[in-house]
XYZ file of C-alpha atoms in Angstrom:
354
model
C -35.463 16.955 -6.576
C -31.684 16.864 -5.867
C -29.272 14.518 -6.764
C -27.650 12.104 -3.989
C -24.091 12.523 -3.633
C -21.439 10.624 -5.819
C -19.960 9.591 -1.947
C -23.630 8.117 -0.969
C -24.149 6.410 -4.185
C -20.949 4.589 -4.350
C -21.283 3.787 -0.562
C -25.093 2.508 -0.687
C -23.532 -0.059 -4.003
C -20.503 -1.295 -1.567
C -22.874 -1.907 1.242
C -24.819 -5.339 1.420
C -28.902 -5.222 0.762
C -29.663 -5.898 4.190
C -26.805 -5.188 7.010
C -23.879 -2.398 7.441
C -20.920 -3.335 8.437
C -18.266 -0.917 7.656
C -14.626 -1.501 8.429
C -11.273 0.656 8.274
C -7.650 0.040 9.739
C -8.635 0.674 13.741
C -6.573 3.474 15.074
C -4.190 2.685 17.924
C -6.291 5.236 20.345
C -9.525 2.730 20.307
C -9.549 -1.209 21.064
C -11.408 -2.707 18.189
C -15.390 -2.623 19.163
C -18.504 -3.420 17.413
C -22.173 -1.955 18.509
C -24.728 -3.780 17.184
C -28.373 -2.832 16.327
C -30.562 -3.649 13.827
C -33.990 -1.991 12.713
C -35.639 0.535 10.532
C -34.437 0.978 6.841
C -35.718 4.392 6.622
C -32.595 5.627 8.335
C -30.380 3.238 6.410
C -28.548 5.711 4.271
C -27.518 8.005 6.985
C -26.658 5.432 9.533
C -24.282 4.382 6.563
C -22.481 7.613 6.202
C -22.782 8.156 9.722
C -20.990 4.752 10.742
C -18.524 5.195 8.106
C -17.206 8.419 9.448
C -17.736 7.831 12.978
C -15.214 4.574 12.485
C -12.853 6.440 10.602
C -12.534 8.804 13.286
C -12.761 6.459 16.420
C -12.122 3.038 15.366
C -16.022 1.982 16.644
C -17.474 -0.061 14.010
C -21.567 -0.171 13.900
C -23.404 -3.570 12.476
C -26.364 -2.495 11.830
C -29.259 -5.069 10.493
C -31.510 -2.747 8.287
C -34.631 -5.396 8.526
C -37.224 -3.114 9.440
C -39.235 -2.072 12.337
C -40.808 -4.425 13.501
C -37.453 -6.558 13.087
C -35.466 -3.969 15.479
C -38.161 -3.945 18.014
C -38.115 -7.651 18.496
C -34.778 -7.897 18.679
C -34.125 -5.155 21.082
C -37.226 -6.860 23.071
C -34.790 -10.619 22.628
C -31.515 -8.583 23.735
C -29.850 -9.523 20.715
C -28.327 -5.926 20.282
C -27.208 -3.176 21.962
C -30.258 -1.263 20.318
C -33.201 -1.284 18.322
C -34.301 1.242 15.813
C -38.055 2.097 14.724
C -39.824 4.992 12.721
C -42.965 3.660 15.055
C -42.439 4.966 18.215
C -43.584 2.611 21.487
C -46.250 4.880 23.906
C -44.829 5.380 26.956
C -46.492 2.350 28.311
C -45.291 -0.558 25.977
C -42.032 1.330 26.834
C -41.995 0.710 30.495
C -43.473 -2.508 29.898
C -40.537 -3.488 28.208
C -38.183 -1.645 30.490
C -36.960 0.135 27.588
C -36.343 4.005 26.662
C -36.700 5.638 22.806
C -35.654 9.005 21.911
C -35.944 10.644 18.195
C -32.502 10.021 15.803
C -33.697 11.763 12.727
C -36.528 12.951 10.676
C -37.348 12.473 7.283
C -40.154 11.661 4.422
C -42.114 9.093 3.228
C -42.543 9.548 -0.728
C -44.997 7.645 -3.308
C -43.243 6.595 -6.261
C -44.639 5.484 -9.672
C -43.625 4.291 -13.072
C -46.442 5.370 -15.591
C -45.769 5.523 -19.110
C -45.462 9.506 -20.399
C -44.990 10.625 -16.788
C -42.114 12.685 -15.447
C -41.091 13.200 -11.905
C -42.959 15.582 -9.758
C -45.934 15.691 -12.823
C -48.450 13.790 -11.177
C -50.603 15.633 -8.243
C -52.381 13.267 -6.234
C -54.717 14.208 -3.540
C -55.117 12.024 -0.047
C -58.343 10.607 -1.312
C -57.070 9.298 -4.623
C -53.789 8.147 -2.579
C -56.007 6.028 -0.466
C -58.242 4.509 -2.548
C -55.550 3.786 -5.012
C -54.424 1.457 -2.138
C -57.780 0.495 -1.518
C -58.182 -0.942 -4.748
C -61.038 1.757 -5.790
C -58.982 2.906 -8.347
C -57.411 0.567 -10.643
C -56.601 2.389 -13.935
C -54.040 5.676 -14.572
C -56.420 7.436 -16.620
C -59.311 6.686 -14.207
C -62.081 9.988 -14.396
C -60.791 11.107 -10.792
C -57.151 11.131 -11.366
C -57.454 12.775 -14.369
C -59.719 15.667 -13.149
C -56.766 16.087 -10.278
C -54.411 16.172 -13.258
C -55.836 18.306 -16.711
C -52.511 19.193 -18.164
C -51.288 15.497 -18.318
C -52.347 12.562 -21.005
C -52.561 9.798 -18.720
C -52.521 5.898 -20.387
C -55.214 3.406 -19.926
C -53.003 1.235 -17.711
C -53.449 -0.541 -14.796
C -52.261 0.466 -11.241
C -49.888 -1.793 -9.407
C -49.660 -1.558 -5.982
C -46.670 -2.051 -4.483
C -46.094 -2.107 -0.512
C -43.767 -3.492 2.452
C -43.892 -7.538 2.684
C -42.284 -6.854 6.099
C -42.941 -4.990 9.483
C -42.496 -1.594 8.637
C -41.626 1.550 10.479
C -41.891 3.375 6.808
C -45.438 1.653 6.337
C -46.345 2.496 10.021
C -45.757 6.057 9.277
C -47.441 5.760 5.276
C -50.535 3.893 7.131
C -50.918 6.832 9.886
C -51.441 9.166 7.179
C -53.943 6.976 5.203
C -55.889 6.692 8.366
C -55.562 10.216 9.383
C -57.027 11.548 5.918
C -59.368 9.112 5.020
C -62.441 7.287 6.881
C -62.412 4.574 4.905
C -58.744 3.402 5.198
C -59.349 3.737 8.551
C -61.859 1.761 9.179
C -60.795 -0.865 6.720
C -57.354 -1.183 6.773
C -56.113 1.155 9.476
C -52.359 2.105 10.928
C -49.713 -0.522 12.076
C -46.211 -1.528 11.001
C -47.875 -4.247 8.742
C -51.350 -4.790 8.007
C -53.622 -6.555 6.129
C -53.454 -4.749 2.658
C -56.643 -4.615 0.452
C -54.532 -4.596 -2.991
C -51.061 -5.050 -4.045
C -47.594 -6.991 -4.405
C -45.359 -6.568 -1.308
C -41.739 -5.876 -1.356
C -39.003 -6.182 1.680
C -37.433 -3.144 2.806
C -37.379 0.324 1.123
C -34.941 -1.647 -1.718
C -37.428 -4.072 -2.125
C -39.966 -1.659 -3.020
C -38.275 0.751 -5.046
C -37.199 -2.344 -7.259
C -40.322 -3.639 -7.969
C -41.617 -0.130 -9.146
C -38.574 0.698 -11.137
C -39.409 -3.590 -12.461
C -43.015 -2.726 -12.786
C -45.196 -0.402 -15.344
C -48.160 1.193 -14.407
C -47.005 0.923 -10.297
C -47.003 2.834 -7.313
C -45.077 2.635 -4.101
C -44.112 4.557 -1.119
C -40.243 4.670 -0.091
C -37.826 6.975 2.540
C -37.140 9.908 0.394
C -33.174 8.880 0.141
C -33.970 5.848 -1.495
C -36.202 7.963 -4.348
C -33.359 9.853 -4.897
C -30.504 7.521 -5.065
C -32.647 5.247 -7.635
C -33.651 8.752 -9.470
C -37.302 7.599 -9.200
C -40.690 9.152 -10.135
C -42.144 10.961 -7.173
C -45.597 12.599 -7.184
C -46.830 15.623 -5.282
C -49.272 15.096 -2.748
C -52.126 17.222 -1.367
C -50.831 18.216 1.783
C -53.365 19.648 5.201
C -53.285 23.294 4.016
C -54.820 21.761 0.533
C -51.397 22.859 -1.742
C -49.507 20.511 -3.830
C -46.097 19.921 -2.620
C -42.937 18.305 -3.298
C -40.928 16.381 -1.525
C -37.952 18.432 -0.382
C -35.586 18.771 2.823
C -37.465 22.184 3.376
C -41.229 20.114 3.420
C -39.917 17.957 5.881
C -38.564 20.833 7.697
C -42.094 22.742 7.560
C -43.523 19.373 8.928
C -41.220 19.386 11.871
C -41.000 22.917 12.631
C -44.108 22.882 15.227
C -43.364 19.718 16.458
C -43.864 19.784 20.633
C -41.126 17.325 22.022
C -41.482 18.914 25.445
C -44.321 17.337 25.601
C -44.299 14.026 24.197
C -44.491 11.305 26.876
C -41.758 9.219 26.119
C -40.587 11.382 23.191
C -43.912 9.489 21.313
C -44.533 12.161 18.343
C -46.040 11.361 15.121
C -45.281 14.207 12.350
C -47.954 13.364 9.566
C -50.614 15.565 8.094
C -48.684 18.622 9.752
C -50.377 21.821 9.078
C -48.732 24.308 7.028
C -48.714 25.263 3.426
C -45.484 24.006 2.366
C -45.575 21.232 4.595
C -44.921 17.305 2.997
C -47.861 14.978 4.742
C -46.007 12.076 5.136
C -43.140 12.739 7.123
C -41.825 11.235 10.163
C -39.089 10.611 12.728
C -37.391 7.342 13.354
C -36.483 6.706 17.214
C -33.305 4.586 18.894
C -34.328 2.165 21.445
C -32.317 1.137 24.264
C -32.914 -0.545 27.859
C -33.346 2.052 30.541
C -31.093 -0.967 32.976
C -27.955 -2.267 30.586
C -25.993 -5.324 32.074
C -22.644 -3.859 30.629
C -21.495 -0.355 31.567
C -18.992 0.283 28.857
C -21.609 -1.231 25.912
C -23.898 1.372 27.078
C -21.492 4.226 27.247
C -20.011 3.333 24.058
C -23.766 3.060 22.458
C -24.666 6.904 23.839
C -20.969 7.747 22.461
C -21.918 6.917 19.161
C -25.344 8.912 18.918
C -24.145 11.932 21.137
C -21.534 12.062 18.297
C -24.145 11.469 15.313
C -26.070 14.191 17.086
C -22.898 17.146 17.240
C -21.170 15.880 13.885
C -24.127 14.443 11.699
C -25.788 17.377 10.586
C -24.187 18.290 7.809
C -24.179 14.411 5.956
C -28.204 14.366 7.268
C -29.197 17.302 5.618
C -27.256 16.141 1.968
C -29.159 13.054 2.504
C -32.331 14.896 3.264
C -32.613 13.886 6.459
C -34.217 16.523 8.861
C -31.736 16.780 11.927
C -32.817 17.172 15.439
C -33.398 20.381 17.327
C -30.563 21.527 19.675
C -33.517 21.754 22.196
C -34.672 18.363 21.400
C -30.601 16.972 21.765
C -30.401 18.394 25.479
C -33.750 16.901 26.878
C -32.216 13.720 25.368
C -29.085 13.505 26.543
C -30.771 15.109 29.932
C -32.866 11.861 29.851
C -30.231 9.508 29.094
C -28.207 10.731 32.500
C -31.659 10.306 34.571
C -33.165 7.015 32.992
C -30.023 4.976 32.183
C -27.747 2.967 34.769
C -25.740 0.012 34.355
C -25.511 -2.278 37.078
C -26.810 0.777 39.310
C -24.794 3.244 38.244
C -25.773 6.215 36.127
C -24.075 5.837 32.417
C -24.325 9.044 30.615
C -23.160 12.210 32.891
């Protein structure tokens, strides 16, 4: 696994828990303005970076509320900022229920983490089964006969699993719970997928942060967090069974295996869920995490300034994405977007992105 970079660390320490708000001297070019969204904390590292550099260079700061998901989404809904974000994407009904558009930021992984006594990162292979009923509360010990027939070469302890999950509405567990439900019957029929749900076993934690602290806390636990967050806290990933039946770790290039087939084209309302991909060097777990916005804004330079900031996290993001990890976008996929924005989007009646 690679390390963050000394720039991310030191900027993830200097921003607060929950909220970005990064500020430099504006330049004289730009009057001072502030976009405000709130949402997902799977993106939260590269929104950071991204917000950072984009104010530097235009004098546009970005607030942005990491509180989850389900936070962003009823927010949005409340017009309480200029967007939402979510790594559950709305159908294309709830969408035009809502009056509202999404389109795909970024892609990424969802990683289970663990803190066992004797093991080292990328040691333990876990299949889907024993990932699910780990969270199902079937399997309650490390050295349990199942685990250890997955894992021969290791001397697992006689110590008990903690399970560790989201406390809060969860894009990250939306995507975590898809996958549980896609490769096992009894998750899904139990439990099943949603941004938070009713979980069989477990201590909850809020955010990504909140998770990752109680496993780093916690011996003997497991937990799932957005790949940047394993790697900035140097924490003990596992490799996972993926749909081609190899053991893989998570890496930018899994992610990018994951994504590779992916058919935007023909995703109604860019809906696409990327988990359980085929492929043999594929990660299961990954996922994209989509921008929400009202197709109808009520101010025409909010909106433009909004589509400003993305179209220029889009061009000019790459490069800090992929030393986060982050998978970017397609070229491909970045044209039908910005094609959509100039169709769907008018303020006041008048189209907002040409």
């Amino acid at each position: 696994m690679k390390k963050g970079t000394q720039f991310f660390k030191i900027l993830l320490m200097t921003l607060t828990v929950c909220s970005l708000f990064v500020t430099v001297p504006m330049t004289p070019a730009h009057a001072a303005t502030t976009i405000n969204g709130a949402g997902a904390t799977f993106p939260f590292p590269v929104y950071g970076q991204w917000a950072y550099l984009y104010e530097k260079e235009t004098g546009v700061r970005l607030n942005y509320q990491s509180i989850g998901s389900g936070g962003g989404i009823k927010q949005i809904k409340a017009k309480t900022v200029d967007f939402g974000a979510s790594d559950a994407p709305l159908t294309a009904e709830a969408l035009n229920a809502a009056g509202l558009m999404q389109f795909p930021m970024i892609m990424g992984g969802v990683v289970p983490v663990v803190h066992v006594e004797g093991i080292k990162p990328g040691q333990l292979r876990l299949s889907a089964d024993l990932l699910a009923d780990i969270y199902l509360g079937k399997i309650t010990k490390w050295n349990d006969a199942r685990i250890a027939a997955e894992n021969k070469a290791l001397k697992l302890p006689n110590q008990d699993i903690t399970v560790v999950h989201r406390a809060d509405g969860s894009g990250t567990t939306w995507i975590f719970t898809n996958y549980l439900t896609k490769v096992s019957p009894a998750w899904a029929s139990k439990v099943g997928n949603d941004k938070a749900v009713a979980w069989p076993a477990g201590v909850g934690g809020k955010g990504n942060e909140g998770v990752a602290a109680y496993v780093q806390r916690v011996k003997g636990s497991i937990g799932y967090v957005e790949y940047a967050y394993a790697l900035q806290n140097k924490m003990n990933y596992v490799l996972l069974q993926n749909h081609a039946g190899q053991f893989v770790a998570p890496t930018s290039e899994a992610f990018q295996a994951a994504a590779a087939n992916a058919d935007w084209a023909h995703a109604a309302g860019y809906y696409m869920v990327l988990t359980d991909q085929p492929g043999a060097q594929s990660w299961p777990i990954t996922g994209a995490s989509f921008i929400l916005v009202y197709k109808d804004q009520a101010n025409p330079q909010t909106a433009k300034t909004v589509l400003d900031f993305f179209a220029w996290c889009y061009k000019n993001g790459q490069p800090t994405a992929l030393k986060l990890d982050y998978v970017p976008m397609p070229e491909a996929v970045i044209t039908m977007v910005e094609k959509t924005w100039a169709k769907d989007i008018r303020a006041k009646g008048q189209q907002v992105w040409k």
